[in-house]
Coordinates of C-alpha atoms in Angstrom, one line a residue:
Chain A
X1050 CA -1.5 -20.9 -21.0
X1051 CA -4.0 -19.7 -23.7
X1052 CA -7.6 -18.4 -22.7
X1053 CA -10.4 -18.2 -25.0
X1054 CA -13.3 -15.7 -25.6
X1055 CA -15.4 -18.6 -24.4
X1056 CA -13.1 -19.3 -21.3
X1057 CA -13.4 -15.6 -20.4
X1058 CA -17.5 -16.1 -20.4
X1059 CA -17.2 -19.0 -17.9
X1060 CA -14.6 -17.4 -15.7
X1061 CA -16.6 -14.1 -15.6
X1062 CA -19.6 -15.9 -14.7
X1063 CA -17.9 -17.6 -11.5
X1064 CA -16.5 -13.9 -10.8
X1065 CA -20.3 -12.6 -11.6
X1066 CA -18.9 -10.2 -14.2
X1067 CA -20.3 -9.5 -17.2
X1068 CA -17.6 -8.7 -19.9
X1069 CA -18.8 -7.0 -22.9
X1070 CA -18.7 -8.7 -26.1
X1071 CA -16.4 -5.9 -27.6
X1072 CA -13.9 -6.7 -24.7
X1073 CA -13.7 -10.1 -24.7
X1074 CA -11.0 -10.9 -27.0
X1075 CA -9.0 -8.0 -25.4
X1076 CA -9.2 -9.5 -22.1
X1077 CA -8.4 -13.0 -23.7
X1078 CA -5.3 -11.8 -24.9
X1079 CA -4.4 -10.0 -21.7
X1080 CA -5.2 -12.7 -19.6
X1081 CA -3.5 -15.2 -22.0
X1082 CA -0.2 -13.1 -21.8
X1083 CA -0.5 -12.9 -18.1
X1084 CA -0.6 -16.6 -17.6
X1085 CA 1.8 -17.2 -20.3
X1086 CA 4.3 -15.1 -18.2
X1087 CA 3.1 -17.3 -14.7
X1088 CA 3.8 -20.5 -16.5
X1089 CA 7.6 -19.8 -15.8
X1090 CA 6.8 -21.4 -12.0
X1091 CA 6.6 -24.8 -13.9
X1092 CA 10.5 -24.4 -13.7
X1093 CA 10.8 -24.3 -10.1
X1094 CA 11.2 -27.8 -8.1
X1095 CA 8.5 -27.4 -5.7
X1096 CA 9.0 -31.3 -4.9
X1097 CA 8.4 -31.5 -1.2
X1098 CA 7.9 -27.8 -0.3
X1099 CA 5.5 -26.7 2.1
X1100 CA 2.4 -24.4 1.2
X1101 CA 3.5 -21.1 2.2
X1102 CA 1.4 -20.3 5.6
X1103 CA 1.7 -16.6 7.6
X1104 CA 0.5 -19.0 10.2
X1105 CA 3.6 -20.7 10.4
X1106 CA 4.9 -18.1 12.5
X1107 CA 2.2 -17.6 15.1
X1108 CA 0.4 -19.5 17.5
X1109 CA -3.2 -20.5 17.7
X1110 CA -5.1 -16.8 18.2
X1111 CA -8.2 -17.3 21.0
X1112 CA -10.1 -15.2 22.8
X1113 CA -12.9 -15.2 25.3
X1114 CA -16.4 -15.7 24.2
X1115 CA -17.5 -12.5 25.6
X1116 CA -21.3 -11.0 25.1
X1117 CA -21.0 -7.4 23.8
X1118 CA -23.6 -4.8 22.8
X1119 CA -24.2 -4.8 18.9
X1120 CA -24.2 -1.9 17.0
X1121 CA -27.5 -2.6 15.9
X1122 CA -29.3 -2.1 12.4
X1123 CA -29.3 1.4 11.7
X1124 CA -25.5 1.3 11.9
X1125 CA -25.0 -1.9 10.1
X1126 CA -27.7 -1.3 7.5
X1127 CA -26.9 2.4 7.3
X1128 CA -25.0 2.0 3.8
X1129 CA -27.6 -0.5 2.3
X1130 CA -28.2 0.3 -1.2
X1131 CA -32.2 -0.5 -0.7
X1132 CA -33.5 -1.4 2.9
X1133 CA -37.0 -2.0 4.4
X1134 CA -36.5 -1.2 8.2
X1135 CA -34.1 -3.9 9.4
X1136 CA -33.9 -5.6 6.2
X1137 CA -32.1 -5.5 2.9
X1138 CA -34.2 -5.6 -0.2
X1139 CA -32.6 -7.4 -3.0
X1140 CA -34.2 -8.1 -6.8
X1141 CA -36.5 -11.0 -6.7
X1142 CA -34.9 -14.6 -6.2
X1143 CA -37.6 -16.6 -6.2
X1144 CA -40.0 -16.5 -9.6
Chain B
X221 CA 10.2 28.3 8.2
X222 CA 7.0 27.9 6.1
X223 CA 4.3 25.9 7.6
X224 CA 4.2 23.2 4.6
X225 CA 7.6 22.3 5.2
X226 CA 7.3 21.2 8.7
X227 CA 7.7 17.3 9.5
X228 CA 5.9 15.7 12.4
X229 CA 8.8 16.5 14.6
X230 CA 8.9 20.0 13.8
X231 CA 5.2 20.5 14.3
X232 CA 5.2 18.8 17.5
X233 CA 7.9 21.2 19.0
X234 CA 6.6 24.5 17.9
X235 CA 3.0 23.4 18.5
X236 CA 4.0 22.2 21.8
X237 CA 6.0 25.3 22.6
X238 CA 3.2 27.1 21.4
X239 CA 5.1 29.2 18.8
X240 CA 2.2 27.8 16.2
X241 CA -1.3 26.9 16.7
X242 CA -2.6 23.7 14.9
X243 CA -5.3 26.0 13.5
X244 CA -3.0 27.8 11.6
X245 CA -0.7 25.1 10.4
X246 CA -3.9 23.5 8.9
X247 CA -5.2 26.4 7.4
X248 CA -2.2 27.2 5.7
X249 CA -1.9 23.5 4.6
X250 CA -5.5 23.6 3.3
X251 CA -5.0 26.7 1.3
X252 CA -1.9 25.1 -0.2
X253 CA -4.1 22.1 -1.4
X254 CA -6.4 24.8 -2.5
X255 CA -4.3 26.1 -4.5
X256 CA -2.1 23.1 -5.8
X257 CA -4.1 20.2 -5.9
X258 CA -5.9 20.7 -8.8
X259 CA -2.7 20.6 -10.7
X260 CA -1.6 17.4 -8.5
X261 CA -4.8 15.4 -7.7
X262 CA -3.5 14.1 -4.5
X263 CA -6.7 14.1 -2.7
X264 CA -10.0 12.5 -3.3
X265 CA -11.7 13.9 -0.2
X266 CA -10.5 17.0 1.3
X267 CA -11.4 16.8 5.0
X268 CA -11.7 21.0 5.6
X269 CA -14.2 21.6 8.2
X270 CA -13.7 18.7 10.3
X271 CA -10.0 19.2 10.2
X272 CA -10.5 22.2 11.2
X273 CA -12.5 21.3 14.2
X274 CA -9.6 19.0 15.1
X275 CA -7.1 21.5 15.0
X276 CA -9.2 23.8 17.1
X277 CA -9.6 21.0 19.9
X278 CA -5.7 20.1 19.4
X279 CA -5.0 23.8 20.4
X280 CA -7.5 23.8 23.4
X281 CA -5.6 20.3 24.4
X282 CA -2.1 21.7 23.9
X283 CA -3.3 24.9 26.0
X284 CA -4.3 22.3 28.5
X285 CA -1.3 20.8 28.7
X286 CA -2.8 17.7 27.4
X287 CA -0.5 16.8 24.7
X288 CA 0.1 13.6 22.6
X289 CA 2.3 11.9 20.2
X290 CA 0.6 13.8 17.2
X291 CA -1.3 16.6 18.8
X292 CA -2.3 19.3 16.3
X293 CA -0.3 17.3 13.2
X294 CA -2.0 17.3 10.1
X295 CA -1.6 13.8 8.1
X296 CA -3.5 12.5 5.3
X297 CA -4.6 9.0 4.9
X298 CA -5.3 6.9 2.0
X299 CA -8.5 6.4 0.9
X300 CA -8.9 2.9 1.7
X301 CA -8.6 3.3 5.5
X302 CA -12.3 3.3 6.9
X303 CA -12.9 6.6 8.6
X304 CA -16.1 6.8 10.5
X305 CA -18.3 9.1 8.9
X306 CA -16.4 10.2 6.1
X307 CA -16.1 8.6 2.6
X308 CA -13.9 5.9 2.0
X309 CA -14.1 5.3 -2.1
X310 CA -10.7 2.9 -2.5
X311 CA -10.4 5.1 -5.7
X312 CA -13.4 2.9 -6.8
X313 CA -16.8 3.7 -8.6
X314 CA -18.2 0.7 -6.1
X315 CA -17.5 2.6 -3.0
X316 CA -18.4 5.9 -4.7
X317 CA -21.4 6.5 -1.9
X318 CA -19.3 4.2 1.1
X319 CA -19.5 5.9 4.4
X320 CA -18.2 3.7 6.9
X321 CA -19.6 3.4 10.5
X322 CA -16.4 2.7 12.5
X323 CA -12.5 4.0 12.3
X324 CA -10.3 1.3 11.4
X325 CA -7.8 0.8 14.1
X326 CA -4.9 2.7 12.3
X327 CA -7.0 5.5 12.2
X328 CA -8.1 5.4 15.6
X329 CA -4.9 5.3 16.9
X330 CA -4.1 8.6 14.9
X331 CA -7.1 10.2 16.4
X332 CA -6.3 9.4 19.7
X333 CA -2.8 10.6 19.5
X334 CA -4.3 13.9 18.4
X335 CA -3.9 13.6 14.5
X336 CA -5.7 16.3 12.3
X337 CA -7.1 14.2 9.5
X338 CA -6.6 16.6 6.6
X339 CA -8.2 14.5 3.6
X340 CA -8.1 11.0 2.0
X341 CA -5.4 10.6 -0.9
X342 CA -6.4 9.1 -4.4
X343 CA -5.2 5.6 -5.3
X344 CA -5.1 2.7 -7.6
X345 CA -8.5 1.2 -7.5
X346 CA -8.4 -1.0 -4.4
X347 CA -4.6 -0.6 -4.5
X348 CA -4.2 -2.3 -7.9
X349 CA -1.5 -0.9 -9.8
X350 CA 1.9 1.3 -9.5
X351 CA 0.9 4.4 -11.2
X352 CA -2.4 5.7 -9.3
X353 CA -3.5 5.9 -13.5
X354 CA -6.0 3.3 -12.3
X355 CA -8.2 5.6 -10.0
X356 CA -11.9 6.1 -10.9
X357 CA -11.6 9.7 -10.1
X358 CA -8.7 11.3 -11.2
X359 CA -5.3 11.0 -12.2
X360 CA -2.6 12.0 -9.4
X361 CA 0.6 14.1 -10.9
X362 CA 3.9 13.4 -9.7
X363 CA 4.6 16.7 -8.2
X364 CA 8.1 16.9 -9.6
X365 CA 7.1 16.6 -12.9
X366 CA 3.5 16.6 -13.4
X367 CA 3.6 14.7 -16.9
X368 CA 4.7 11.7 -15.2
X369 CA 3.2 9.3 -12.7
X370 CA 3.7 9.7 -8.9
X371 CA 3.8 5.5 -8.6
X372 CA 1.4 3.5 -6.6
X373 CA -1.0 2.1 -5.4
X374 CA -0.7 4.8 -2.7
X375 CA 0.2 7.7 -5.5
X376 CA -1.8 10.3 -3.4
X377 CA -0.1 9.7 -0.3
X378 CA 3.2 10.2 -1.7
X379 CA 2.4 13.1 -4.0
X380 CA 0.7 14.9 -1.1
X381 CA 3.8 14.6 1.4
X382 CA 5.9 15.4 -2.0
X383 CA 3.7 18.6 -2.7
X384 CA 3.9 19.4 1.2
X385 CA 0.2 19.2 1.7
X386 CA 0.6 17.4 5.0
X387 CA 3.3 16.5 7.4
X388 CA 2.9 13.0 6.8
X389 CA 0.7 10.5 5.2
X390 CA -0.6 6.9 5.8
X391 CA -0.1 4.5 2.6
X392 CA -0.4 0.6 2.3
X393 CA 2.0 -2.2 0.7
X394 CA 0.4 -4.9 -0.7
X395 CA 3.5 -5.7 -3.4
X396 CA 5.5 -2.2 -3.1
X397 CA 2.3 0.3 -2.9
X398 CA 4.3 2.5 -0.3
X399 CA 8.0 2.3 -1.2
X400 CA 7.9 2.5 -5.1
X401 CA 5.4 5.9 -5.0
X402 CA 7.8 7.3 -2.3
X403 CA 10.5 6.4 -4.5
X404 CA 9.1 8.1 -7.4
X405 CA 8.1 11.4 -5.4
X406 CA 11.3 11.8 -3.2
X407 CA 9.9 11.0 0.2
X408 CA 10.4 7.9 2.7
X409 CA 8.1 4.9 2.6
X410 CA 8.2 2.3 5.3
X411 CA 6.4 -1.2 4.7
X412 CA 6.7 -2.6 8.2
X413 CA 6.7 -6.7 8.9
X414 CA 3.6 -8.6 7.9
X415 CA 1.6 -8.5 11.0
X416 CA 3.2 -5.2 12.7
X417 CA 0.1 -3.1 12.3
X418 CA -3.2 -4.2 12.4
X419 CA -5.1 -4.3 9.6
X420 CA -8.6 -3.9 10.9
X421 CA -10.3 -1.1 9.2
X422 CA -8.4 -1.3 6.1
X423 CA -10.2 -2.6 2.9
X424 CA -8.4 -5.9 2.0
X425 CA -6.9 -6.7 -1.4
X426 CA -4.2 -9.2 -0.5
X427 CA -4.8 -10.3 3.1
X428 CA -1.5 -12.2 3.4
X429 CA 0.8 -9.3 1.9
X430 CA -1.4 -6.1 2.6
X431 CA 0.5 -3.9 5.5
X432 CA 0.2 -0.6 6.4
X433 CA 2.9 2.2 6.7
X434 CA 4.2 5.6 6.8
X435 CA 4.9 7.8 4.0
X436 CA 7.3 10.7 5.3
X437 CA 9.4 13.7 4.6
X438 CA 12.2 12.0 6.4
X439 CA 13.3 8.9 8.4
X440 CA 12.7 10.2 11.9
X441 CA 9.0 11.0 11.1
X442 CA 8.8 7.2 9.7
X443 CA 9.8 6.2 13.4
X444 CA 7.5 8.1 15.2
X445 CA 4.3 7.1 12.9
X446 CA 5.1 3.5 13.2
X447 CA 5.9 4.1 17.1
X448 CA 1.7 5.0 17.3
X449 CA 0.6 2.5 14.4
X450 CA 1.9 -0.8 15.7
X451 CA 0.8 -3.4 17.8
X452 CA -1.2 -6.3 18.4
X453 CA -5.2 -5.4 18.0
X454 CA -7.7 -7.9 19.2
X455 CA -9.7 -6.8 16.0
X456 CA -6.9 -8.2 13.8
X457 CA -5.9 -11.9 14.6
X458 CA -3.1 -11.6 12.1
X459 CA -1.4 -8.8 13.9
X460 CA 1.8 -9.8 15.8
X461 CA 2.2 -10.5 19.6
X462 CA 5.6 -9.0 19.7
X463 CA 7.0 -5.8 21.9
X464 CA 6.7 -2.6 20.0
X465 CA 10.1 -1.0 20.7
X466 CA 10.4 2.7 20.4
X467 CA 11.6 3.0 17.0
X468 CA 13.2 6.8 17.4
X469 CA 15.7 4.8 19.2
X470 CA 17.3 3.4 16.0
X471 CA 18.5 6.8 15.7
X472 CA 20.6 6.8 19.0
X473 CA 23.0 4.6 17.5
X474 CA 24.0 6.9 14.7
X475 CA 25.0 9.6 17.1
X476 CA 28.5 8.9 16.6
X477 CA 27.9 9.3 12.6
X478 CA 28.9 5.9 11.7
X479 CA 27.1 2.9 10.9
X480 CA 30.0 0.6 11.9
X481 CA 29.1 -3.0 12.5
X482 CA 26.4 -3.2 10.1
X483 CA 26.5 -5.6 7.3
X484 CA 24.3 -4.8 3.8
X485 CA 23.7 -7.7 1.3
X486 CA 23.6 -7.1 -2.1
X487 CA 21.6 -9.4 -4.4
X488 CA 23.6 -11.0 -7.2
X489 CA 20.4 -11.6 -9.0
X490 CA 19.3 -8.5 -8.8
X491 CA 22.1 -6.8 -10.5
X492 CA 21.1 -9.1 -13.4
X493 CA 17.5 -7.9 -13.5
X494 CA 16.8 -7.1 -17.3
X495 CA 15.9 -3.1 -18.0
X496 CA 17.7 -1.8 -15.2
X497 CA 17.8 2.2 -16.4
X498 CA 21.3 3.8 -15.9
X499 CA 20.1 6.8 -13.7
X500 CA 18.6 4.1 -11.1
X501 CA 22.4 2.5 -11.4
X502 CA 24.0 5.3 -11.1
X503 CA 22.1 6.2 -7.7
X504 CA 22.2 2.8 -6.5
X505 CA 26.3 2.7 -6.9
X506 CA 26.0 6.3 -5.0
X507 CA 24.0 5.2 -2.4
X508 CA 26.4 2.1 -1.8
X509 CA 29.5 4.0 -1.6
X510 CA 28.0 6.4 1.3
X511 CA 27.0 3.5 2.9
X512 CA 30.7 1.9 2.6
X513 CA 32.0 5.4 3.6
X514 CA 29.4 4.9 6.9
X515 CA 31.2 1.7 7.7
X516 CA 28.6 -0.7 6.6
X517 CA 30.6 -3.6 5.2
X518 CA 28.8 -4.4 1.8
X519 CA 28.6 -8.0 0.6
X520 CA 26.9 -10.3 -2.1
X521 CA 24.1 -12.4 -1.0
X522 CA 21.5 -15.0 -3.0
X523 CA 17.8 -14.9 -3.3
X524 CA 17.9 -17.6 -5.5
X525 CA 14.4 -17.8 -6.5
X526 CA 14.0 -13.8 -7.5
X527 CA 13.4 -14.6 -11.1
X528 CA 10.0 -16.4 -10.0
X529 CA 8.6 -13.4 -7.7
X530 CA 6.5 -11.7 -10.3
X531 CA 4.8 -14.7 -11.5
X532 CA 4.3 -16.4 -8.0
X533 CA 2.8 -12.6 -6.9
X534 CA 0.3 -12.3 -9.7
X535 CA -1.2 -15.3 -8.9
X536 CA -1.3 -15.2 -5.2
X537 CA -2.4 -11.5 -4.8
X538 CA -5.0 -11.9 -7.4
X539 CA -6.5 -15.0 -6.2
X540 CA -7.0 -13.5 -2.6
X541 CA -8.5 -10.1 -4.5
X542 CA -11.1 -12.3 -6.3
X543 CA -12.1 -13.7 -2.8
X544 CA -11.8 -10.6 -0.8
X545 CA -13.8 -8.2 -3.8
X546 CA -16.5 -10.8 -3.9
X547 CA -17.9 -8.9 -1.2
X548 CA -18.9 -5.9 -3.2
X549 CA -22.1 -7.2 -4.2
X550 CA -24.5 -4.3 -4.4
X551 CA -26.3 -5.5 -1.2
X552 CA -24.9 -4.3 1.9
X553 CA -23.0 -1.1 1.1
X554 CA -21.8 0.8 -2.1
X555 CA -22.9 1.0 -5.4
X556 CA -26.1 -1.2 -6.9
X557 CA -26.9 -0.9 -10.3
X558 CA -30.6 -0.4 -10.1
X559 CA -31.3 -1.5 -13.8
X560 CA -31.8 -5.2 -13.1
X561 CA -34.7 -7.2 -11.9
X562 CA -33.0 -10.6 -11.3
X563 CA -30.4 -10.9 -8.6
X564 CA -27.7 -12.8 -10.8
X565 CA -28.2 -9.9 -13.2
X566 CA -27.8 -7.2 -10.4
X567 CA -24.5 -8.8 -8.9
X568 CA -23.0 -8.9 -12.5
X569 CA -24.5 -5.3 -13.8
X570 CA -22.9 -4.3 -10.3
X571 CA -19.5 -5.6 -10.4
X572 CA -19.1 -4.8 -13.8
X573 CA -20.0 -1.2 -13.4
X574 CA -18.6 -0.9 -10.2
X575 CA -14.9 -2.0 -10.8
X576 CA -12.4 -0.5 -13.3
X577 CA -10.5 -2.7 -16.0
X578 CA -7.5 -3.5 -13.7
X579 CA -9.3 -4.8 -10.8
X580 CA -11.8 -6.7 -13.0
X581 CA -8.3 -8.5 -14.7
X582 CA -7.1 -9.3 -11.2
X583 CA -10.5 -10.7 -10.3
X584 CA -10.7 -12.8 -13.5
X585 CA -7.2 -14.2 -13.1
X586 CA -7.8 -14.6 -9.4
X587 CA -11.0 -16.5 -10.1
X588 CA -9.1 -18.6 -12.9
X589 CA -6.3 -19.7 -10.9
X590 CA -8.7 -20.9 -8.1
X591 CA -11.2 -22.7 -10.3
X592 CA -11.9 -26.1 -10.1
X593 CA -8.7 -28.1 -11.5
X594 CA -6.5 -25.1 -11.7
X595 CA -5.7 -25.1 -8.0
X596 CA -2.8 -27.1 -7.6
X597 CA -1.3 -25.9 -10.7
X598 CA -1.6 -21.8 -9.7
X599 CA -2.2 -21.3 -6.3
X600 CA -0.9 -24.4 -4.7
X601 CA 2.5 -23.8 -6.8
X602 CA 2.6 -20.1 -6.4
X603 CA 2.5 -20.7 -2.6
X604 CA 5.1 -23.1 -2.5
X605 CA 7.5 -20.9 -4.1
X606 CA 6.7 -18.4 -1.9
X607 CA 8.0 -20.7 0.8
X608 CA 11.0 -21.0 -1.1
X609 CA 11.2 -16.8 -1.6
X610 CA 10.7 -16.7 2.2
X611 CA 13.6 -19.4 2.7
X612 CA 15.7 -17.2 0.8
X613 CA 15.4 -14.2 2.4
X614 CA 15.8 -16.0 6.1
X615 CA 19.3 -17.7 4.5
X616 CA 20.4 -14.1 3.6
X617 CA 19.6 -12.5 6.7
X618 CA 22.1 -14.9 8.3
X619 CA 25.0 -13.2 6.9
X620 CA 23.7 -9.0 6.9
X621 CA 21.6 -6.7 8.9
X622 CA 19.8 -5.8 5.7
X623 CA 19.4 -6.2 1.9
X624 CA 20.0 -3.4 -0.2
X625 CA 18.5 -2.7 -3.9
X626 CA 16.9 -0.6 -5.9
X627 CA 13.6 0.3 -5.3
X628 CA 12.0 0.5 -8.9
X629 CA 14.1 -0.5 -11.9
X630 CA 13.1 3.0 -13.7
X631 CA 12.4 6.6 -12.3
X632 CA 8.7 7.5 -12.7
X633 CA 7.4 6.4 -16.6
X634 CA 5.2 9.3 -18.3
X635 CA 1.4 9.3 -17.4
X636 CA -0.3 6.9 -20.5
X637 CA 2.7 5.1 -21.1
X638 CA 2.3 1.7 -19.9
X639 CA -1.5 1.8 -19.0
X640 CA -2.3 -0.6 -21.9
X641 CA 0.1 -3.2 -21.1
X642 CA -0.6 -4.8 -17.9
X643 CA 2.6 -7.5 -17.8
X644 CA 4.9 -4.5 -18.1
X645 CA 3.5 -2.6 -15.4
X646 CA 3.7 -5.7 -13.3
X647 CA 7.3 -6.3 -14.1
X648 CA 8.5 -3.1 -12.6
X649 CA 7.3 -4.5 -9.0
X650 CA 10.7 -6.7 -9.1
X651 CA 12.3 -5.3 -6.4
X652 CA 9.3 -4.8 -3.8
X653 CA 7.4 -7.8 -4.2
X654 CA 9.9 -9.9 -2.5
X655 CA 9.4 -8.1 0.9
X656 CA 5.5 -8.9 0.6
X657 CA 5.9 -12.3 -0.2
X658 CA 8.2 -12.8 2.6
X659 CA 6.5 -10.7 5.1
X660 CA 9.8 -8.6 6.0
X661 CA 9.6 -5.0 6.2
X662 CA 11.5 -2.8 3.5
X663 CA 12.1 1.3 3.6
X664 CA 12.5 3.5 0.6
X665 CA 14.9 6.7 1.4
X666 CA 15.6 9.1 -1.4
X667 CA 18.9 9.0 -3.0
X668 CA 19.1 11.0 -6.0
X669 CA 17.6 12.2 -9.0
X670 CA 17.5 11.0 -12.7
X671 CA 19.0 13.1 -15.5
X672 CA 15.3 14.3 -16.1
X673 CA 15.1 15.4 -12.5
X674 CA 12.9 12.8 -10.8
X675 CA 13.5 11.3 -7.5
X676 CA 14.9 7.8 -7.5
X677 CA 15.1 6.1 -4.0
X678 CA 16.8 3.3 -2.4
X679 CA 15.3 0.1 -0.7
X680 CA 16.6 -1.5 2.3
X681 CA 14.9 -4.7 3.6
X682 CA 15.2 -6.5 6.7
X683 CA 14.4 -9.6 8.6
X684 CA 11.3 -9.8 10.2
X685 CA 10.2 -7.3 12.9
X686 CA 13.6 -5.8 12.6
X687 CA 12.3 -2.3 11.5
X688 CA 15.3 -0.8 13.6
X689 CA 17.9 -2.0 11.4
X690 CA 16.0 -0.1 8.5
X691 CA 15.3 2.8 10.5
X692 CA 18.9 3.0 11.6
X693 CA 20.8 2.6 8.2
X694 CA 18.1 4.9 6.5
X695 CA 18.5 7.6 8.9
X696 CA 22.5 7.4 8.3
X697 CA 22.1 7.4 4.7
X698 CA 19.9 10.4 5.2
X699 CA 22.3 12.0 7.2
X700 CA 25.0 11.5 5.0
X701 CA 23.5 12.4 1.6
X702 CA 23.5 15.6 0.1
X703 CA 20.3 16.0 -2.0
X704 CA 20.1 19.3 -4.1
X705 CA 16.6 19.7 -3.4
X706 CA 14.3 18.0 -1.2
X707 CA 11.1 19.5 -2.3
X708 CA 9.9 20.4 -5.8
X709 CA 8.6 23.7 -6.8
X710 CA 4.8 23.3 -7.7

């Protein structure tokens, strides 16, 4: 599979990344190289093979729904880049 | 006996007999780090003040006869375990200022057992890499030869143990990140069965592959640490509800100096892997001979899907990574780009400035493979291939107790040698990725040196939850091999 620079732009947007114009060519080339290698998976006969699941090794994991004390906003917001009391501040969303 | 030479078992003995104090031991190791780590670069954070406090407390506990399994023993942690009040960077600029508000389960377990946390070690950013060159902070040098990489992604932990900066360390292994640096640095690295150890408080990379494990000076210490970190945890629903044996019992069976009754399988597909270094081949042959002399029956087994392991892994791991790393968005913690006045722009600038090139590459691969129209062709197919890989292992373990293989096709390479060629770097993971794909445990044990004097390990992999087989065989092997030199001169 060959990836174009336009596709890099599209995927980068989906991933919320910004790839600089000077890097796009190199990234497209590296991704193509990796995906071309991955194309060998097409040679495997997977007809009827189940998807892998770690859950296959386990039973359903359930627990009691118990009330517990919350750590509170001072703990949960301690690492916020920007906050106002109990709220995170983000750049304006509604213009 | 120098302080720095002490293993966990060795330190425990001297500490409990009060022949040495934890304060002396911790001070000696901190001085050693101060003296040599500028050249090695094993640590991102040295926990000097708190470590000395913990050491003093340990000495008091020992005086009060309140001794736990690790009381006063200095341990290093890869910098992706959440440590309360102590910076946890994951080797990334995006977490440059991140101070967790809680301890991960393994960290709590170490602390509850009296360990002294001496520092947080360098790593490939978010554990993505095989050389520790992808850290945003520094490059870690191999203590055996500082022009060479220590392996990765737990390269800081392996280098710290090899440089004798700590009694032992914890790392994580998503595709070989404990076993490969252990092999390159001449120490023991154990990746437990998926689910053996709780991942709560471990910053996730590939959630179906990640597992925490010990990096130690010898096999006994690996068992001692595994005893402490294993077990079901209600904070991690993927941690297994299985009994945790006393792993040191694996050594009882070696009392007579024999491993009679054990069978090792060598996958025929591994022997035709391209580009196996002659030094690795030589060490592997010697290792095989040593095990045979110990009474291990060696036989050929088959893992028919070996040729597809790297391709399937480099879909599954990036897919999981692209999902896991979406959380670093500059809103709740970590770095935020302050130049944007629009939310979308803030997300993009934060991630692009915060993540390094390899992390961005894997996020892009994962995002591409999971995007509309491609899921079945990539993730779906890779997941089916993973089922086949797992079945290969289940079949192989019907006829052998463990699988014997090299850890990496070549000894450590020079710093900078592969950094611009991601695919070549990925291909060096061929022998280690399978254990993560199949969820089985694997151990790397020092087995020799290259012609340039760099360490080379051998790998053993066993069936799910049969770490005992690895520890037994690894211990027997370690006791029988004669290595010229256990640790490098710094």
